[in-house]
Tab-separated table of C-alpha atoms in Angstrom:
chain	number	residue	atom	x	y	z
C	1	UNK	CA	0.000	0.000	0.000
C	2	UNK	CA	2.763	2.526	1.161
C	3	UNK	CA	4.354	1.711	-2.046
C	4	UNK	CA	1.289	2.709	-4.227
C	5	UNK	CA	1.046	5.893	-2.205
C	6	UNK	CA	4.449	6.481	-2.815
C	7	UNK	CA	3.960	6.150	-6.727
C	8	UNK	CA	1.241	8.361	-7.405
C	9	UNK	CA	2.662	11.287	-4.786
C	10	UNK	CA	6.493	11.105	-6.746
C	11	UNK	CA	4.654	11.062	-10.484
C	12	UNK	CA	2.022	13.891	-9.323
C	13	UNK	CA	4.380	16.028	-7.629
C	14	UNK	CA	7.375	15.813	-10.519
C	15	UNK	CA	5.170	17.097	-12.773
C	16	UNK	CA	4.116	19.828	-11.099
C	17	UNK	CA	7.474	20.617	-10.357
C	18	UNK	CA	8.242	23.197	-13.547
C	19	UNK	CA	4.643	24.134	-13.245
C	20	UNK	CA	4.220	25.280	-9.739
C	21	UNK	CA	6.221	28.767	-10.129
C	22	UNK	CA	4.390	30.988	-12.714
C	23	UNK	CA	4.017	34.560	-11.152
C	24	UNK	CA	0.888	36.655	-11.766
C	25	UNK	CA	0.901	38.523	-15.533
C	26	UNK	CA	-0.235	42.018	-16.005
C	27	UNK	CA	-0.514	44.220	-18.732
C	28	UNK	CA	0.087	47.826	-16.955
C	29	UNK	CA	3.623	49.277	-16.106
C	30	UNK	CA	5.011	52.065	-14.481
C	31	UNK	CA	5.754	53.484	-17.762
C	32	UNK	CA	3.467	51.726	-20.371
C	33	UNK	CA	0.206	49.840	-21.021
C	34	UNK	CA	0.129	46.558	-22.945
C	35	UNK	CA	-2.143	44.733	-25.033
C	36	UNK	CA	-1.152	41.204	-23.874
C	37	UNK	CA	0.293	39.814	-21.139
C	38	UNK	CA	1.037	35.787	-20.528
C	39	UNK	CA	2.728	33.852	-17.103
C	40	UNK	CA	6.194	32.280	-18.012
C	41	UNK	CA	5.928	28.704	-16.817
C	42	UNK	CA	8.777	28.765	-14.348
C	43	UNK	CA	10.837	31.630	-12.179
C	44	UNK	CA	7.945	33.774	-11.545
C	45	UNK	CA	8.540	35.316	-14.595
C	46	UNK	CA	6.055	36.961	-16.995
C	47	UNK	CA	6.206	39.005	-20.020
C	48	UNK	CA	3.928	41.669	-21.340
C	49	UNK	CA	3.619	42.734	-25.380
C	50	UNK	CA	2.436	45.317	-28.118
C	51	UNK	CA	2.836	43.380	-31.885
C	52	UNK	CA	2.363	46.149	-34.398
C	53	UNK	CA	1.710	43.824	-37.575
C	54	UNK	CA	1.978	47.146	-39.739
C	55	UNK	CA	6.090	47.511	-39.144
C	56	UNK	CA	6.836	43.972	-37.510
C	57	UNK	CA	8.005	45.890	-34.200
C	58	UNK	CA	7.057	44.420	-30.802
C	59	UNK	CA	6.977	46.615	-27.558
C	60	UNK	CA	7.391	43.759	-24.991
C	61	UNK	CA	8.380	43.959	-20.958
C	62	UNK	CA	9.907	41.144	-19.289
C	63	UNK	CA	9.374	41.033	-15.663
C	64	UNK	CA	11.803	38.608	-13.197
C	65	UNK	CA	12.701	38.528	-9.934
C	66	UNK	CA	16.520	38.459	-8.671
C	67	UNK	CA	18.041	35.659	-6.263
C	68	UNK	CA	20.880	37.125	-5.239
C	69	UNK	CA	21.987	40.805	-4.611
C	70	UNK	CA	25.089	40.299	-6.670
C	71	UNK	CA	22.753	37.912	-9.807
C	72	UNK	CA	21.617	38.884	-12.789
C	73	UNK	CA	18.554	38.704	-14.073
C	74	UNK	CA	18.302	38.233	-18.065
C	75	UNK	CA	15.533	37.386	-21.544
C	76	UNK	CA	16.046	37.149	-24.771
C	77	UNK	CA	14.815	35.660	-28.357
C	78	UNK	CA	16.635	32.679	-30.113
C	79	UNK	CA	15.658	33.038	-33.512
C	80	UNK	CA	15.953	29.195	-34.343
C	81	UNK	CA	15.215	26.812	-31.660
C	82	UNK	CA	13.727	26.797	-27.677
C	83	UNK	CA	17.331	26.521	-26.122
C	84	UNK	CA	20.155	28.618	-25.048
C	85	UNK	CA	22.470	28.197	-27.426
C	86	UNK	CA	22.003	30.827	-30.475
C	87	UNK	CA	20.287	33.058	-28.254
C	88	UNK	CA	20.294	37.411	-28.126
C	89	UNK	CA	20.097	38.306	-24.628
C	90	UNK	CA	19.157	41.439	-22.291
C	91	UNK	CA	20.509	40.635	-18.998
C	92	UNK	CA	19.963	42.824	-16.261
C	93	UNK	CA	22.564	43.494	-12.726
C	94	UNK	CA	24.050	46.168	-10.760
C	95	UNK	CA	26.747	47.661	-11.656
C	96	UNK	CA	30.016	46.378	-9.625
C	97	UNK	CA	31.168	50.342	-9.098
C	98	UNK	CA	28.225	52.317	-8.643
C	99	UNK	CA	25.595	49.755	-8.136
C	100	UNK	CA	23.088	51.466	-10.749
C	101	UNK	CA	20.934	49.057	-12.660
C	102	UNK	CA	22.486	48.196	-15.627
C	103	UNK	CA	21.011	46.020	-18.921
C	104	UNK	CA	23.578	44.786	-21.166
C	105	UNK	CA	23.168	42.980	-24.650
C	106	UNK	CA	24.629	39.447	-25.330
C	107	UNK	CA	24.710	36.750	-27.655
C	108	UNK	CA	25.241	33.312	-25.756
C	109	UNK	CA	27.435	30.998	-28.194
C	110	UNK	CA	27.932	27.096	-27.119
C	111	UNK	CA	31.690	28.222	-25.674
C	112	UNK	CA	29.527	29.997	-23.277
C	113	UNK	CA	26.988	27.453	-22.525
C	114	UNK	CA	30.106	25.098	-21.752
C	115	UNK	CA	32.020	27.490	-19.735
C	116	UNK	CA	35.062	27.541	-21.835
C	117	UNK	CA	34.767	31.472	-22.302
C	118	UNK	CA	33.237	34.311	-20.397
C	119	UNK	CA	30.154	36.234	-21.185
C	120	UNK	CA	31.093	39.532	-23.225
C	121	UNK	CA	28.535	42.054	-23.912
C	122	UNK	CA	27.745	42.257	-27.742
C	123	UNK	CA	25.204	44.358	-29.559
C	124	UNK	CA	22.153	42.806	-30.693
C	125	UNK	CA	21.705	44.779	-34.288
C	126	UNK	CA	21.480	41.557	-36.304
C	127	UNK	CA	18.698	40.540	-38.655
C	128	UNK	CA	17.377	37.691	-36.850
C	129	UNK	CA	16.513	39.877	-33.357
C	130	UNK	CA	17.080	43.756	-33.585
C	131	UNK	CA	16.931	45.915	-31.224
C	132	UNK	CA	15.555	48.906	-31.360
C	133	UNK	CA	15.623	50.326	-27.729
C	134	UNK	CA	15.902	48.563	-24.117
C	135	UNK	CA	16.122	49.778	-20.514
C	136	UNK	CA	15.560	48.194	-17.626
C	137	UNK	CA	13.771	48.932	-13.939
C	138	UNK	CA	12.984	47.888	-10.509
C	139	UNK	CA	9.974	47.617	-8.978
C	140	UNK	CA	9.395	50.181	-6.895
C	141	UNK	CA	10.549	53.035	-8.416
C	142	UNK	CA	14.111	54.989	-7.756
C	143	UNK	CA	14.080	53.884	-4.172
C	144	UNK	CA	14.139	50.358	-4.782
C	145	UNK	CA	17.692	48.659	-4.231
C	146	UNK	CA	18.559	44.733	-5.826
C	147	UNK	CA	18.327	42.443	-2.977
C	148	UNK	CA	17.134	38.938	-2.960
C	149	UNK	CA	13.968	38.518	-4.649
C	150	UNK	CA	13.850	41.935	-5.929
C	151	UNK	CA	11.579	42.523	-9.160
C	152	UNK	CA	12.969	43.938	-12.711
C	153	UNK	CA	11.315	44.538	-15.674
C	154	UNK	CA	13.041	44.476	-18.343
C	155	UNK	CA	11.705	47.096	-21.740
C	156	UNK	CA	12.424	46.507	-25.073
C	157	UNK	CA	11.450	46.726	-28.830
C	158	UNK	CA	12.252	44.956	-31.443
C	159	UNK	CA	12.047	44.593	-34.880
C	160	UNK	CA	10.997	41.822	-36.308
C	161	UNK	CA	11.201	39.853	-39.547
C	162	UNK	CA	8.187	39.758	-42.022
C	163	UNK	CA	5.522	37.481	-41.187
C	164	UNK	CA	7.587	36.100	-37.634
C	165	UNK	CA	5.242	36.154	-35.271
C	166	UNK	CA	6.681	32.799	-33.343
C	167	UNK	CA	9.381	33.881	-30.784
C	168	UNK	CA	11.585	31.305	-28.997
C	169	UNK	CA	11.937	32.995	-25.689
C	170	UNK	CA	14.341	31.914	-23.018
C	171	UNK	CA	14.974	33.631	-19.941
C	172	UNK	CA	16.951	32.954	-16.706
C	173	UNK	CA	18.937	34.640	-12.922
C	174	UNK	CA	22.101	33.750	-11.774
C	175	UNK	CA	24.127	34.134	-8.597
C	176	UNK	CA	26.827	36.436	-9.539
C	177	UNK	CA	28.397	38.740	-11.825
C	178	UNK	CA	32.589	38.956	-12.356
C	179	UNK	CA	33.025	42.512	-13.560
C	180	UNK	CA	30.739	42.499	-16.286
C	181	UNK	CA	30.267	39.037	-17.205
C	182	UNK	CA	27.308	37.005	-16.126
C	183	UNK	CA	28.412	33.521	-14.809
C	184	UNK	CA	26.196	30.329	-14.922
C	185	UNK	CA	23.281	29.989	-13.590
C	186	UNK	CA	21.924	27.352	-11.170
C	187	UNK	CA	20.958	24.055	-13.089
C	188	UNK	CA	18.303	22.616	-11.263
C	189	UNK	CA	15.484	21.237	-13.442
C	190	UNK	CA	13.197	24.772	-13.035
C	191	UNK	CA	15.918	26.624	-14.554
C	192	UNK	CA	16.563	24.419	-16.917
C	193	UNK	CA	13.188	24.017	-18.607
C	194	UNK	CA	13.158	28.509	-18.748
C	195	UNK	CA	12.109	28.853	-22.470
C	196	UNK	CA	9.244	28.635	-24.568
C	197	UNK	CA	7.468	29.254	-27.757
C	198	UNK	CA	5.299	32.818	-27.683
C	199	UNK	CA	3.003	33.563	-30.974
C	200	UNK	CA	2.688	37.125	-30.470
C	201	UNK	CA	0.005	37.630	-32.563
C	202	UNK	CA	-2.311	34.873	-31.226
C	203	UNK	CA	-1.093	34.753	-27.868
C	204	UNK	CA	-0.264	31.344	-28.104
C	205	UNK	CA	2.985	29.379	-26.337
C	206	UNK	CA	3.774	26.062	-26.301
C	207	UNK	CA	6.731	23.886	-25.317
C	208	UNK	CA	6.719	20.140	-26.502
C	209	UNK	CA	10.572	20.515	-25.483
C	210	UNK	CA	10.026	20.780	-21.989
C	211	UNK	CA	6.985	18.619	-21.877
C	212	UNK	CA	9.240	15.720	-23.378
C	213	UNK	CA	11.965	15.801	-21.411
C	214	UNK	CA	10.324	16.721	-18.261
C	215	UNK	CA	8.091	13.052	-18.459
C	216	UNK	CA	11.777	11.444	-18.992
C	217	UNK	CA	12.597	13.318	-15.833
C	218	UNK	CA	9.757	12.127	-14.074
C	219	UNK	CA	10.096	8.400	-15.365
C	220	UNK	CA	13.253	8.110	-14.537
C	221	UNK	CA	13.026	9.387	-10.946
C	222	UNK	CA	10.211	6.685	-10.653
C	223	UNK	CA	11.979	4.203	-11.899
C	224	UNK	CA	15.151	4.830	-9.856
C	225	UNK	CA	13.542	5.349	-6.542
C	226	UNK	CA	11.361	1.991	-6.896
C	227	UNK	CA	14.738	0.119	-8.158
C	228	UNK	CA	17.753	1.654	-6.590
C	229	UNK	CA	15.640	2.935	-3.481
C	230	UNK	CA	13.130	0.207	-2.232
C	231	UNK	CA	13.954	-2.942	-4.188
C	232	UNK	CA	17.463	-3.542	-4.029
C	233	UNK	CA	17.224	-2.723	0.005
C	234	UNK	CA	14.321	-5.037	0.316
C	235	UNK	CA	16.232	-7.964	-1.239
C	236	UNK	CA	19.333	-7.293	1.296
C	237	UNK	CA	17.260	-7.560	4.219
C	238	UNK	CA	15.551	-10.733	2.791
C	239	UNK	CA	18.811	-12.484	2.452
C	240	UNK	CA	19.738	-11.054	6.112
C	241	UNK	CA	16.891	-12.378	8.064
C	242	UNK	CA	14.942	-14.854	6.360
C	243	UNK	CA	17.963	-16.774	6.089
C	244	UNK	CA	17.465	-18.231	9.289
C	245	UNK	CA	14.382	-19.291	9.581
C	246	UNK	CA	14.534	-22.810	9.596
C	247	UNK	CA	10.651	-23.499	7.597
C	248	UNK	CA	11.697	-21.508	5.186
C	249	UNK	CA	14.363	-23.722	3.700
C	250	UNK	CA	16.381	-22.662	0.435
C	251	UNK	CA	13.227	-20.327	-0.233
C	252	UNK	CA	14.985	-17.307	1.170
C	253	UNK	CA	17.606	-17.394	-1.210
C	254	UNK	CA	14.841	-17.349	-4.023
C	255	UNK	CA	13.144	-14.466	-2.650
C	256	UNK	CA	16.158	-12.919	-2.325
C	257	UNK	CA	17.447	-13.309	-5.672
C	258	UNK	CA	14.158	-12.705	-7.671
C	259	UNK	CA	13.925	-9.442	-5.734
C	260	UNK	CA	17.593	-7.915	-6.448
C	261	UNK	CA	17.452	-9.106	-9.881
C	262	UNK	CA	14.183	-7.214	-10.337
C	263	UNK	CA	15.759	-4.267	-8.807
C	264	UNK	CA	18.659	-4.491	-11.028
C	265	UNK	CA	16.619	-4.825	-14.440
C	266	UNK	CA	14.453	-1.811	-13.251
C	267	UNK	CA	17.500	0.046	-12.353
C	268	UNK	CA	18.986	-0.470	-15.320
C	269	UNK	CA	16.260	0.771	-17.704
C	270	UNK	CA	16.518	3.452	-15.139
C	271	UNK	CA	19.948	4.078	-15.414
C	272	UNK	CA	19.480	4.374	-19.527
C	273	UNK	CA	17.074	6.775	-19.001
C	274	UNK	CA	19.575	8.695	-17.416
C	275	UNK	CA	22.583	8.388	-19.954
C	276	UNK	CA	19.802	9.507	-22.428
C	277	UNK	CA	18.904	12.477	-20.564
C	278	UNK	CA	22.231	13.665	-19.997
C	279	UNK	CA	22.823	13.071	-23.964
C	280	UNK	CA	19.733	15.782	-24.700
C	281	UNK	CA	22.082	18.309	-22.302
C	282	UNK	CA	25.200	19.063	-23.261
C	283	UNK	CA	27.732	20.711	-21.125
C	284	UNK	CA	25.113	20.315	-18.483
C	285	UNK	CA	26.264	17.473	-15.862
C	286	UNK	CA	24.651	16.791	-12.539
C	287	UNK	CA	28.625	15.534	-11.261
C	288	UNK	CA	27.102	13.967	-8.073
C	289	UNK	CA	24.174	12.583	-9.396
C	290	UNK	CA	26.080	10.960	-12.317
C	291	UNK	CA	28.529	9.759	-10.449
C	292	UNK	CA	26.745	7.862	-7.653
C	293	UNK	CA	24.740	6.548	-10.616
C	294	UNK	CA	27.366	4.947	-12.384
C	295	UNK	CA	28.808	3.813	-9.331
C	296	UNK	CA	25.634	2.072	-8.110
C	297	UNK	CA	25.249	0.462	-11.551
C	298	UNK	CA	28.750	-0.842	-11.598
C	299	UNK	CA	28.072	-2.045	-8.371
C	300	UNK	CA	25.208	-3.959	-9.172
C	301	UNK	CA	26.473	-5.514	-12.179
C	302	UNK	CA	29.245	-6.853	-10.446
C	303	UNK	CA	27.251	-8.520	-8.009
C	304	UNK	CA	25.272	-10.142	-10.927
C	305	UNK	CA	28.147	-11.780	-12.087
C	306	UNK	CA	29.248	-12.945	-9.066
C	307	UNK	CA	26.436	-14.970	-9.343
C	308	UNK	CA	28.103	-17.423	-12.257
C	309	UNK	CA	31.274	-17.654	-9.706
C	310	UNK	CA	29.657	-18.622	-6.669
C	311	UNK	CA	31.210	-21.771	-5.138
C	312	UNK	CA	29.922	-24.273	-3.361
C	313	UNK	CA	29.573	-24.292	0.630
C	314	UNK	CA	32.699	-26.871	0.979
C	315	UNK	CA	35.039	-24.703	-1.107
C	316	UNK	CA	37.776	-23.170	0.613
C	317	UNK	CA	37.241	-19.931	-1.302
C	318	UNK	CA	33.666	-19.929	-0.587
C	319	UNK	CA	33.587	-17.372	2.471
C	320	UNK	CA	36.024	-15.500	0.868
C	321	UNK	CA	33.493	-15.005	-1.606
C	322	UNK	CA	30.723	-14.331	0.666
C	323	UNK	CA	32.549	-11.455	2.074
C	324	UNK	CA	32.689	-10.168	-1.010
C	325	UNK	CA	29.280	-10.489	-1.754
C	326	UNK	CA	28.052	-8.878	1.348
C	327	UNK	CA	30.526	-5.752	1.059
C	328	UNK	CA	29.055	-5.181	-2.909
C	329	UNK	CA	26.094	-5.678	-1.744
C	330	UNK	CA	25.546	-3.199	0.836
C	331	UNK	CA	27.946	-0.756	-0.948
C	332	UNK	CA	25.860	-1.006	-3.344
C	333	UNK	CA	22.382	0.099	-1.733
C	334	UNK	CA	23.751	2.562	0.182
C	335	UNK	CA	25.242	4.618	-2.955
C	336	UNK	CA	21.569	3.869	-4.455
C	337	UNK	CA	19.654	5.405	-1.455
C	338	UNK	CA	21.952	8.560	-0.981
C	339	UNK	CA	21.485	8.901	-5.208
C	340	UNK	CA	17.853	8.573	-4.839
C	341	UNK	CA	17.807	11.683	-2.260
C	342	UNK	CA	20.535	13.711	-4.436
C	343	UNK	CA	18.197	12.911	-7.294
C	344	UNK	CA	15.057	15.114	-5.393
C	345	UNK	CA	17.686	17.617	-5.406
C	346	UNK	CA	18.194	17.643	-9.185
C	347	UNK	CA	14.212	17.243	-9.745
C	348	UNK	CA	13.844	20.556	-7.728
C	349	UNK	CA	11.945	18.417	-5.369
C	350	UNK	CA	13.886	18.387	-1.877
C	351	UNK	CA	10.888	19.337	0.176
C	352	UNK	CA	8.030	17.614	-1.734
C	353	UNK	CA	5.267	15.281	-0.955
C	354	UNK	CA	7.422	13.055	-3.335
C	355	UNK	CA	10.428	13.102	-1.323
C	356	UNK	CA	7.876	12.614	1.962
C	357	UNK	CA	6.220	9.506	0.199
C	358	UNK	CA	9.772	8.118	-0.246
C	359	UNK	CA	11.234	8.587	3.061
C	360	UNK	CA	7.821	6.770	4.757
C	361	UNK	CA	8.466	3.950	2.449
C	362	UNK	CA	12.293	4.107	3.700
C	363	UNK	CA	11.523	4.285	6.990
C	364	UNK	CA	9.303	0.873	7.152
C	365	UNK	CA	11.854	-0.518	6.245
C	366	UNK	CA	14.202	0.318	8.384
C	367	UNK	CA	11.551	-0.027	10.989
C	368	UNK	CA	11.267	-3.518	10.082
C	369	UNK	CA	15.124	-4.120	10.178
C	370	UNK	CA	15.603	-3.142	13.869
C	371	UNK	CA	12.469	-4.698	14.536
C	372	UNK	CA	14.171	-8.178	13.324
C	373	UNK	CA	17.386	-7.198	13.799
C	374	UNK	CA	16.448	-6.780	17.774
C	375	UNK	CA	14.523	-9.821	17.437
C	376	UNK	CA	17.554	-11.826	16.299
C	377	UNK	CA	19.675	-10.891	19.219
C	378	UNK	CA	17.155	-12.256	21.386
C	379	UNK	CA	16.996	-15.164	19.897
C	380	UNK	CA	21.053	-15.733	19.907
C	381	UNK	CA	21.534	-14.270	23.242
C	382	UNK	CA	19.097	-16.926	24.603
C	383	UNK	CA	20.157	-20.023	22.688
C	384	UNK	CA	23.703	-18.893	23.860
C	385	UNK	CA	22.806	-19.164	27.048
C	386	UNK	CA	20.970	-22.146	26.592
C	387	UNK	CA	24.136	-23.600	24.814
C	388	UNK	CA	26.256	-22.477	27.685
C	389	UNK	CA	24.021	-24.389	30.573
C	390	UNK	CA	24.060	-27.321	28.666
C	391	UNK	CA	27.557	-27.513	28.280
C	392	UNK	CA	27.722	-26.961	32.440
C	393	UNK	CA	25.353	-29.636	32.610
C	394	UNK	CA	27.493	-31.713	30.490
C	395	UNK	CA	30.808	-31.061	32.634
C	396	UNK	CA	28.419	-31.239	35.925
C	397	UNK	CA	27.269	-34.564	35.114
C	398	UNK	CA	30.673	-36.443	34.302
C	399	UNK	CA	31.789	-35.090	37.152
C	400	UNK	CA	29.840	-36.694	39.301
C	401	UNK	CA	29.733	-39.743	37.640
C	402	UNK	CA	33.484	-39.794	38.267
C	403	UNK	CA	32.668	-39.188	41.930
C	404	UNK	CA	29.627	-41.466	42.631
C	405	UNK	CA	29.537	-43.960	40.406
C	406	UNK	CA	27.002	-45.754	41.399
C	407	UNK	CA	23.897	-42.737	42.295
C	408	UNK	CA	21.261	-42.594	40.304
C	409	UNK	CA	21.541	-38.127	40.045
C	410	UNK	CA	21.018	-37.033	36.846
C	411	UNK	CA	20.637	-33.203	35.711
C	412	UNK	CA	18.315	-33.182	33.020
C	413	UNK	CA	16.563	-30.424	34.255
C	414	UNK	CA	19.851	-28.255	32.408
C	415	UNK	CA	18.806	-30.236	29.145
């Protein structure tokens, strides 16, 4: 049941993850009225337009909200595709000597995207995205200082090519600002999924980008958690304490090893999902994430093959063999576990009903393991002291027998 529960919260909560931060849209300024006005899906960011079909010039405003007093806040068009890549921003940030608002114009090449070069203001007088005039404001008027969470709206116009009335728009906010160059900003999945498609004339946006990739996202956290995070645990602690139950026989071990091999075929459709996903973004790595994942998968498949080595009880080698097996084994879930919970912080999902629904499925079962794992030290503590009184009886009893050979004292009562 908890594990049902735990499906439906993770799916239902991941995919309201890039949904659940659109801000509140409107079309009047401090400076200018628009006709239109739509919420950006993610950032609390909106933007606010004027298409004059007559010239092909669009009055738009961007408005965003900093997270950092030192960030940047930035828009811009990409006149091919919904991505970063190609695309002619306005980004916004104080200046580092007199702290005055400043909007600066860029073009952000792959090099940039990939960190191999620094951001370096460029004029955006192109024929793809031209602009005609820009500025940039807080809210609040001249008073207003950048601070964390401080709103900007960002003015521009541009002129447009004949009959282009789809925009790709992207936006983002960063952290910081060296000098005058923006650095990178944070690359959890909200601000990754910061673009979309805007008809200007209709109104209309879409973004089967985001859509797509996002239900990878989502499946593959699924997968991963179920796999990595409840399956392969379950199957350790079957092999740990239904091992000795005498009923069960050799059943344990077949419980045991349907379970983990489950866990590993899930987790490795899983772990594809993930190489795939990190294929679709270029020069954008999750190094922890990836890491632990390829660790846990090498683990696993190790301890797979062990499987076609195992020897038999009365080889030498064999406990040799089992300590290996236990050390993989354990290595292994752990590194899944801690992957699954640095995987909530890559979904943007750290303090979701998701993450909740996990850890109460987590916690049964380590509930369960110190319930049995108490249990089992009863159990040996008594049959070794049961052991121990019957070996005093033992020792008691030829004792006497040495002394009194003929009495009829037994001590059975230690048997």
């Amino acid at each position: 049941m908890l594990l049902l529960i735990f499906f439906f919260s993770i799916s239902s909560q991941l995919f309201s993850t890039s949904s659940s931060s659109s801000s509140h849209c409107t079309t009047v300024t401090s400076t200018k009225t628009f006709d239109n006005c739509k919420p950006l899906p993610t950032q609390q960011a909106s933007i606010a337009w004027t298409f004059h079909p007559h010239n092909a010039t669009l009055d738009l405003c961007f408005s965003g909200n900093f997270i950092s007093p030192s960030g940047w806040v930035g828009f811009g068009i990409n006149p091919t595709s919904s991505e970063m890549t190609g695309t002619r921003a306005l980004i916004s940030f104080p200046d580092p000597n007199s702290g005055h608002l400043l909007l600066l114009p860029f073009v952000l090449s792959s090099s940039v995207k990939l960190q191999t070069t620094p951001l370096v203001s460029s004029p955006l007088d192109d024929h793809p995205v031209h602009v005609v005039s820009s500025s940039a404001s807080l809210y609040g008027g001249k008073m207003a200082t950048v601070h964390n969470g401080a709103a900007v709206q960002i003015f521009a116009t541009l002129k447009l090519s004949p009959n282009k009335t789809k925009l790709h728009v992207v936006w983002n906010r960063g952290l910081y600002v060296q000098g005058y160059s923006p650095t990178i900003h944070p690359t959890t999945a909200t601000d990754l999924s910061s673009f979309t498609t805007l008809d200007v004339l209709s109104g209309s946006s879409s973004n089967p980008k985001t859509s797509s990739s996002q239900t990878l996202k989502v499946i593959h956290g699924v997968v991963n958690s179920l796999s990595w995070g409840l399956l392969l645990p379950t199957g350790a602690i079957t092999a740990r304490y239904l091992r000795h139950v005498e009923s069960l026989g050799a059943t344990w071990f077949y419980v045991h090893a349907a379970i983990q091999l489950s866990g590993f075929l899930l987790g490795t459709v899983g772990f594809a999902m993930g190489v795939t996903l990190g294929d679709r973004s270029p020069g954008i790595v999750y190094s922890l994430h990836r890491k632990l994942g390829f660790a846990a998968f090498l683990l696993a498949a190790l301890q797979t093959l062990a499987l076609l080595f195992r020897p038999k009880t009365t080889n030498k080698f064999r406990k040799y063999w089992k300590s290996y097996h236990h050390f993989v084994g354990y290595a292994c879930v752990v590194i899944g576990v801690v992957n699954v919970f640095q995987g909530f912080e890559v979904m943007g999902a750290s303090r979701s009903y998701a993450k909740l629904g996990y850890c109460l499925c987590l916690s049964s079962l380590v509930g369960g393991c110190v319930a049995m794992e108490v249990n089992s030290w009863v159990v040996f503590c008594r049959n070794s002291k049961e052991e121990k009184m019957r070996r005093e009886g033992l020792i008691c009893s030829v004792a006497g027998s040495e002394k009194a050979s003929g009495s009829g004292t037994h001590l059975r009562n230690f048997d």
